[in-house]
Amino acid sequence: MDNPWWHSAVVYQIYPRSFADADGDGMGDLRGIIDHLDHIAGLGVDVVWLSPIYPSPQDDNGYDISDYQDIEPVFGTLADFDELLAGIHDRGMKLVMDLVVNHSSDEHPWFAESRLSKDSPKRDWYWWRPAREGFEPGTPGAEPTNWGSVFGGSAWEYDPATGEYYLHIFSRKQPDLNWENPAVRDAVYEMMNWWLDRGVDGFRMDVIDHISKDVSLPDGAVAPGSLYGQGAPHYMHGPRNHEFLHEMHERVFAGREALLTVGEMPGVTVEEAVKYTDPARGEVDMVFNFDHVWVDRGADPWQLYPLQLTKLKGIFARWQAGLREKGWNSLYWNNHDQPRVVSRYGDDSPEWRERSAKMLGGVLHLHRGTPYVYQGEELGMTNYPFGTIADFRDIEALGHYAQATEHEGRSPEEVLTVLRARSRDNARTPMQWDSSAQAGFTTGTPWLAVNPNHKEINAAAAVADPDSVYHFYRRLIALRHDEPAVVYGDFTMLMPADERLYAYTRRHGSTELLVIGNFTGEPVTAEVPDAGAWQELVLTNAPAPENWVLEPWQLVVYRRQVTP
Ligand code: TEU
């Protein structure tokens, strides 16, 4: 089989709500995206991934869909969508849609019908269960299992209409669809084909490793200090997950050209990822794993753990090696669920923000896999200076705060310290287009506050400055397109025990690349084997090093020719 086009592609993710507001209601929209397509195309990316734009009560900012085949009126219309799609295609890019089918909104007509009665034809489209035996339905402890929801509280909601509970791994407005029911799968595949026939080029599949559950629904283990049991082992990578994805492949993707499919899979192991992405098995092209964004988590959810570079390198080394022969990696630091990487693994102070943002981009992009850039990452956008809980909007932040402070004995300040550093709202503050009042995002009142640092950090300034993070990302993306060793080179991690430098080589035929990133604010000398052989400095974010002394947060990329 020929190498698929997405091996050399770079994807740009848009969170429409926070990208650009053309009509002044404080919320981004499709017209706003259309107006800014040249900013994206200017980076040289190949694909645009849109977070959900379908009709939705917006309980989880569109990850709760009430109609899979239309556009949320706040964002625009299907006609706007077609115009956007054409604008993307005209610029030689492709469009990947978000597919959220582990759950729907509770306001989707399917669920409205399902909840009507126990013998509704759609009853079995969701996970309905009676109260635990011996308990009065609707009373504490009567939930069918002890599982907690990802956003806090129980994963079961009591519905007085029929006296039963429905499962919601996420919010109570996101009931889980029952993939065991073939009629559900048929409806999903039909909807996917409808979008592909309309011209879209693929899907990013939300929590697609949650669709197969252990149908016996056992209780989960309860961690010390927590209110609920862990459902995840019973709803992640369930027994039929591969089967469902293969069926989807057969029914939707097979026979279509030039698509890109990526499954979001919290908790996926390397071994499972090989199976999900082995082209011979016909499931998905690549998955998002979470190991490298969970590396700074620890036993206590309400404590901040600093990054351990050796751990991070160990994770990447494992994923690079594991998917060397079969399957394919996706590469990301940021998306709408993660804090800003420059604030998290870099240094967002005025002195080192740009330098460290470039280093992080370079270290990530030069691995083997398909890189994803999240809106604003190309500007080195930072976390937001959140004050109190009233500054947050995310259902996850609010839910965790309530559970931890009201039921788990945590102090507001300890919870806020973690939310400020890790909350998803850090990623969701409006895109910073210019230095004007609302950063050029809206003429109205933004749904979430604009970061005050937009006076310095904004797209207008970055595009005008040839030395900006934006232009550095542009060069990185061009390097991937021009240098086959970036796409196909074998990966070798160097200096795995070094806590300060991230170093590796990529070798393809007679070309070898050496990448070194300094993850500290101090100069560090790199002990490079065969140092004299590296003469061609292809890319750096600081003056060329002398005697291998890397400046604070410096990235260097060297190239040499070797005998194959
Ligand atoms: O995220 C799934 C997911 O893994 C998150 O729950 C993540 O672990 C957590 O938020 C980290 O803080 C997807 C979407 O990307 C997210 O925006 C949705 O809220 C979620 O699914 C439900 O659709």
PDB file of N, CA and C and ligand atoms in Angstrom, residues 60 63 100 103 150-151 170 174 204 206-207 264 266 290 294 297 336-337 396 424 428, ligand 1:
ATOM      1  N   ASP A  60     -21.766  21.036  27.639  1.00  0.00           N
ATOM      2  CA  ASP A  60     -20.323  20.769  27.594  1.00  0.00           C
ATOM      3  C   ASP A  60     -19.762  21.385  26.304  1.00  0.00           C
ATOM      4  N   TYR A  63     -20.110  19.339  23.060  1.00  0.00           N
ATOM      5  CA  TYR A  63     -19.871  17.889  23.128  1.00  0.00           C
ATOM      6  C   TYR A  63     -21.124  17.169  23.638  1.00  0.00           C
ATOM      7  N   VAL A 100     -19.104  12.938  17.975  1.00  0.00           N
ATOM      8  CA  VAL A 100     -19.336  12.702  19.406  1.00  0.00           C
ATOM      9  C   VAL A 100     -20.492  11.719  19.528  1.00  0.00           C
ATOM     10  N   HIS A 103     -22.006   9.474  23.393  1.00  0.00           N
ATOM     11  CA  HIS A 103     -23.192   9.987  24.064  1.00  0.00           C
ATOM     12  C   HIS A 103     -23.836  11.030  23.158  1.00  0.00           C
ATOM     13  N   VAL A 150     -17.258  11.650  35.021  1.00  0.00           N
ATOM     14  CA  VAL A 150     -15.987  12.353  34.790  1.00  0.00           C
ATOM     15  C   VAL A 150     -16.057  13.793  35.295  1.00  0.00           C
ATOM     16  N   PHE A 151     -17.253  14.363  35.294  1.00  0.00           N
ATOM     17  CA  PHE A 151     -17.390  15.772  35.690  1.00  0.00           C
ATOM     18  C   PHE A 151     -17.821  15.955  37.137  1.00  0.00           C
ATOM     19  N   PHE A 170     -20.239  11.294  31.297  1.00  0.00           N
ATOM     20  CA  PHE A 170     -19.934  12.725  31.427  1.00  0.00           C
ATOM     21  C   PHE A 170     -21.122  13.397  32.141  1.00  0.00           C
ATOM     22  N   GLN A 174     -25.491  14.354  29.063  1.00  0.00           N
ATOM     23  CA  GLN A 174     -24.782  13.590  28.024  1.00  0.00           C
ATOM     24  C   GLN A 174     -24.997  12.080  28.218  1.00  0.00           C
ATOM     25  N   ARG A 204     -12.581  13.241  13.842  1.00  0.00           N
ATOM     26  CA  ARG A 204     -11.903  13.064  15.125  1.00  0.00           C
ATOM     27  C   ARG A 204     -12.997  12.517  16.045  1.00  0.00           C
ATOM     28  N   ASP A 206     -14.597  11.481  19.408  1.00  0.00           N
ATOM     29  CA  ASP A 206     -14.592  11.771  20.837  1.00  0.00           C
ATOM     30  C   ASP A 206     -14.710  10.479  21.664  1.00  0.00           C
ATOM     31  N   VAL A 207     -13.855  10.360  22.673  1.00  0.00           N
ATOM     32  CA  VAL A 207     -13.849   9.190  23.587  1.00  0.00           C
ATOM     33  C   VAL A 207     -14.363   7.901  22.933  1.00  0.00           C
ATOM     34  N   GLU A 264     -10.017   9.608  19.735  1.00  0.00           N
ATOM     35  CA  GLU A 264      -9.560  10.087  21.040  1.00  0.00           C
ATOM     36  C   GLU A 264      -9.732   8.945  22.044  1.00  0.00           C
ATOM     37  N   PRO A 266      -8.632   8.185  25.835  1.00  0.00           N
ATOM     38  CA  PRO A 266      -7.996   8.308  27.146  1.00  0.00           C
ATOM     39  C   PRO A 266      -7.687   6.909  27.697  1.00  0.00           C
ATOM     40  N   PHE A 290      -3.040   9.625  26.048  1.00  0.00           N
ATOM     41  CA  PHE A 290      -2.998  10.677  27.074  1.00  0.00           C
ATOM     42  C   PHE A 290      -1.787  10.589  27.989  1.00  0.00           C
ATOM     43  N   TRP A 294      -0.773  13.207  31.000  1.00  0.00           N
ATOM     44  CA  TRP A 294      -1.086  12.792  32.369  1.00  0.00           C
ATOM     45  C   TRP A 294       0.200  12.607  33.176  1.00  0.00           C
ATOM     46  N   ARG A 297       0.465  14.151  36.566  1.00  0.00           N
ATOM     47  CA  ARG A 297      -0.548  13.793  37.563  1.00  0.00           C
ATOM     48  C   ARG A 297       0.087  12.895  38.600  1.00  0.00           C
ATOM     49  N   HIS A 336      -8.451  21.487  23.320  1.00  0.00           N
ATOM     50  CA  HIS A 336      -9.383  22.270  24.132  1.00  0.00           C
ATOM     51  C   HIS A 336      -9.556  21.713  25.542  1.00  0.00           C
ATOM     52  N   ASP A 337      -8.919  20.592  25.859  1.00  0.00           N
ATOM     53  CA  ASP A 337      -9.031  19.986  27.191  1.00  0.00           C
ATOM     54  C   ASP A 337      -7.763  20.149  28.029  1.00  0.00           C
ATOM     55  N   GLU A 396     -16.506  20.866  33.787  1.00  0.00           N
ATOM     56  CA  GLU A 396     -15.598  19.976  34.524  1.00  0.00           C
ATOM     57  C   GLU A 396     -15.001  20.702  35.736  1.00  0.00           C
ATOM     58  N   ARG A 424      -9.351  23.149  31.882  1.00  0.00           N
ATOM     59  CA  ARG A 424      -9.562  23.200  30.431  1.00  0.00           C
ATOM     60  C   ARG A 424      -9.868  24.613  29.960  1.00  0.00           C
ATOM     61  N   ARG A 428      -9.429  27.634  26.490  1.00  0.00           N
ATOM     62  CA  ARG A 428     -10.665  28.070  25.844  1.00  0.00           C
ATOM     63  C   ARG A 428     -10.847  29.571  25.830  1.00  0.00           C
TER      64      ARG A 428
HETATM   65  O1  TEU B   1     -12.715  14.440  26.313  1.00  0.00           O
HETATM   66  C1  TEU B   1     -12.597  13.225  26.952  1.00  0.00           C
HETATM   67  C2  TEU B   1     -11.639  13.262  28.028  1.00  0.00           C
HETATM   68  O2  TEU B   1     -10.801  12.410  28.098  1.00  0.00           O
HETATM   69  C3  TEU B   1     -11.749  14.346  29.001  1.00  0.00           C
HETATM   70  O3  TEU B   1     -12.742  13.955  29.872  1.00  0.00           O
HETATM   71  C4  TEU B   1     -10.480  14.567  29.695  1.00  0.00           C
HETATM   72  O4  TEU B   1      -9.964  13.391  30.239  1.00  0.00           O
HETATM   73  C5  TEU B   1     -10.667  15.525  30.815  1.00  0.00           C
HETATM   74  O5  TEU B   1     -11.526  16.527  30.409  1.00  0.00           O
HETATM   75  C6  TEU B   1      -9.333  16.111  31.187  1.00  0.00           C
HETATM   76  O6  TEU B   1      -9.505  17.195  31.999  1.00  0.00           O
HETATM   77  C7  TEU B   1     -13.642  14.537  25.286  1.00  0.00           C
HETATM   78  C8  TEU B   1     -13.704  15.966  24.804  1.00  0.00           C
HETATM   79  O7  TEU B   1     -12.485  16.301  24.224  1.00  0.00           O
HETATM   80  C9  TEU B   1     -14.095  16.846  25.952  1.00  0.00           C
HETATM   81  O8  TEU B   1     -14.065  18.199  25.610  1.00  0.00           O
HETATM   82  C10 TEU B   1     -15.492  16.436  26.363  1.00  0.00           C
HETATM   83  O9  TEU B   1     -15.869  17.141  27.505  1.00  0.00           O
HETATM   84  C11 TEU B   1     -15.598  14.939  26.660  1.00  0.00           C
HETATM   85  O10 TEU B   1     -14.935  14.138  25.697  1.00  0.00           O
HETATM   86  C12 TEU B   1     -17.045  14.523  26.635  1.00  0.00           C
HETATM   87  O11 TEU B   1     -17.535  14.591  25.328  1.00  0.00           O
END
